[in-house]
C-alpha cells in the first residue's frame, strides 16, 4: 500500500466529506477541504478549512471524480457516507468510507429520503434511527421573542443543533465541577480533544474558537446530541485568566452566554427556551414504527399536564400514575403529611377527606387528557422519609392544623422513624394497616371515571387500579376486596355499568416468585423494575450511586442497573414471573413501569420476553415507540 500525500504543495490537499448534510440531512455534498495538508490537520481543527464546494474550483477534475465516487458508495451502502480523501498533485485518492454519524434531525430526514428514493424500505428506515437521539428533537429551543431581544455577539459554525444557555467555563474539570453543583455551563475551548469528553457531557453546550464542522468538538457533540458552535475565530481567548473577548466584550468565568447550535449564533446573556416542535419526518418514522411494533407504549404521568404531553408524543395510555406525586406541591403536601401523621382513624379520615377531592379532580383531568385510553392509577406509595416534615415551620403548621402541640407531632414523627424507609411502611402495607386509604382512593378513581364517562359517552373508560408493593396473594386479596366493595357499591348507586380492573405491581422478589399464586385474582401485573432492581441486588435506590462507580471501574458491572435493566438477574426474574403468571391466568396483561420502560435495550428485552406494554416518562415515549419497533423488526 503506497502512501498518498496531501501536503506536497498547492496542487495537493485533503478533505473530509459527507454525502449528505450530517446536521440537517439535506441531500447535498457536505464537507471541508484544506490545501497542502494531511487529514489530521482537518480533524484536529488547527486550521479552519474551506467548504467542499470551493474544491470544485480549485480541483475540478478530482472534484468531479469525487462526486461520482460518492454516488457509487451511497448506492452500495444505501446510507449516507462519511469519507476521507487526499488529492496528491491533482489526483484523487479515497482513504476511507463509513456510514456517517448524524444528528437526530438528519437521521430522520435521510431515512425518509432514502425510502422516497427507493433505496431502502420502511423497516430499514425505522432501524436506521438511533432511538436515544430522538431526545435532541424533543428538547427546548430558544423562545423566539426572547431571541429577538437578545444581542448576537458573534456567529460561527452551527456544528450540532439545539439551544443552550449557561455560564462560561474554560476547562472540562470546571465544567464537571460547576455542573455537579447544579450550575448550567457552556464549555469554551480553543478546540476540544478526547480529554474534554466528560466536560462536554456536563455542559449545556460547547463553543470552540478553532475547528470546522468535522472537528472533534463538532463530531463528538453531534454524537452526544449536544449543542455546539465551533470555529469562532473572532474570539480572543485568554485561557490562563479564564476569560475571552468577543465583539468588544470581555467574558469572564461565570458570565452567561447562549448558543444556537443550528445557526451558529452566539448570544450575550441567558436566553429563555421553549419546548421543541417536531417536523414531518418525525411523524413519518413514528408512523412506520407504530406499524411494525408489537409492544404497547404507555406513559408514567401523574398530572393532567404530563398526561397531555405524553398523549401528544404518542402514549397509548398511562401505565403508572403515582398518586403520591400529586401532593408534591407546596399547597398540597400538608394534607398528605396530615394523613401520614394521624394517630386516630378519625384524624386520618379528616385528612383523607382533604385529599379526596384533589385526587378526584386530578383523575378527571387525566382521563380527559388521555381521551378514553387506558389509565392505570397506582394507590399511594409514599416512602415515609420523602413525606414526613422535617422543617420546624412545617411541623408547627401541621400541629396547628391538627389541633395538636408541636411536641405531640414530633413524638408522632419520631414514632414513624424507619431505619430502612424504602423497605418500610409503604405501598399496600399502608392499606393493610389503614384500609380507609384504599377506600378513599377507590372512591376518587371511580367517581372521577363515572363523571368523565357521563361527559364522554363515546369513550369506553375502564379505570385500572394498581396495588403497589404486593408480596403475597392474601395481602393483595385483602386490598382488592376493599377496592371491589367500594367500587361496586358506587357503580351500582350510579346505575352505571362502568367496568374497572384491579391489578398489582411486581416489585418485591417474593411477588415475582409467587406470580402464579397471585395471577388468578389479578387483571394485570406491572413490573416495578426500580424497586425490583433495588431488592434483587440489595442496593438502595438512593445510595447505590456512592459505590457503583467502583464497580464500573473494576468492571464488575458495566452499567447502572437502575438505568439499564439487568437482564441476566432482574430480567430473568421478570421473564419467569411473566411465564408463571400467564400459566395460571392466560389473560393477564403484562407491562413494565420502572425507569427501564424508556431505555432502548430494556424495551427490546421486554419485547423478547413477551410483555404487552412498556410505560415510561412522557419525553421518552417516542424513544420507546422506536425501540419497540426495532425489536419487532429484528425479531421478524
Ligand atoms: C418501581 O418500583 O419500579 C416503580 C415504578 O415504583 P416507584 O418508582 O414509584 O417506587
Ligand atoms: Mg416501586
Tab-separated table of C-alpha atoms in Angstrom, residues 142 163-169 178 183-188 202-206 227 244 251-259 267-271 273:
chain	number	residue	atom	x	y	z
A	142	UNK	CA	-34.847	29.350	22.090
A	163	UNK	CA	-30.251	25.735	22.204
A	164	UNK	CA	-28.027	26.183	25.220
A	165	UNK	CA	-27.607	28.844	27.873
A	166	UNK	CA	-25.002	28.722	30.577
A	167	UNK	CA	-22.115	30.298	32.407
A	168	UNK	CA	-18.753	30.315	30.676
A	169	UNK	CA	-16.168	27.833	31.945
A	178	UNK	CA	-19.797	23.504	38.191
A	183	UNK	CA	-24.852	25.217	37.529
A	184	UNK	CA	-25.585	25.365	33.807
A	185	UNK	CA	-22.344	25.885	31.906
A	186	UNK	CA	-21.051	26.493	28.407
A	187	UNK	CA	-17.650	24.928	27.852
A	188	UNK	CA	-15.481	27.393	25.912
A	202	UNK	CA	-21.565	18.031	31.739
A	203	UNK	CA	-22.006	21.253	29.748
A	204	UNK	CA	-25.215	22.592	28.195
A	205	UNK	CA	-23.263	23.478	25.089
A	206	UNK	CA	-19.784	23.776	23.647
A	227	UNK	CA	-25.486	21.930	21.185
A	244	UNK	CA	-12.220	35.755	26.368
A	251	UNK	CA	-16.459	37.355	29.190
A	252	UNK	CA	-15.094	36.130	32.483
A	253	UNK	CA	-15.622	32.745	34.008
A	254	UNK	CA	-19.229	32.583	35.234
A	255	UNK	CA	-20.631	35.111	32.734
A	256	UNK	CA	-23.770	33.961	30.921
A	257	UNK	CA	-23.884	33.325	27.200
A	258	UNK	CA	-26.171	31.352	24.889
A	259	UNK	CA	-25.553	29.261	21.801
A	267	UNK	CA	-25.815	35.454	22.204
A	268	UNK	CA	-24.979	37.597	25.182
A	269	UNK	CA	-26.531	36.518	28.484
A	270	UNK	CA	-29.156	33.875	29.136
A	271	UNK	CA	-31.952	33.375	26.574
A	273	UNK	CA	-36.204	28.431	25.771
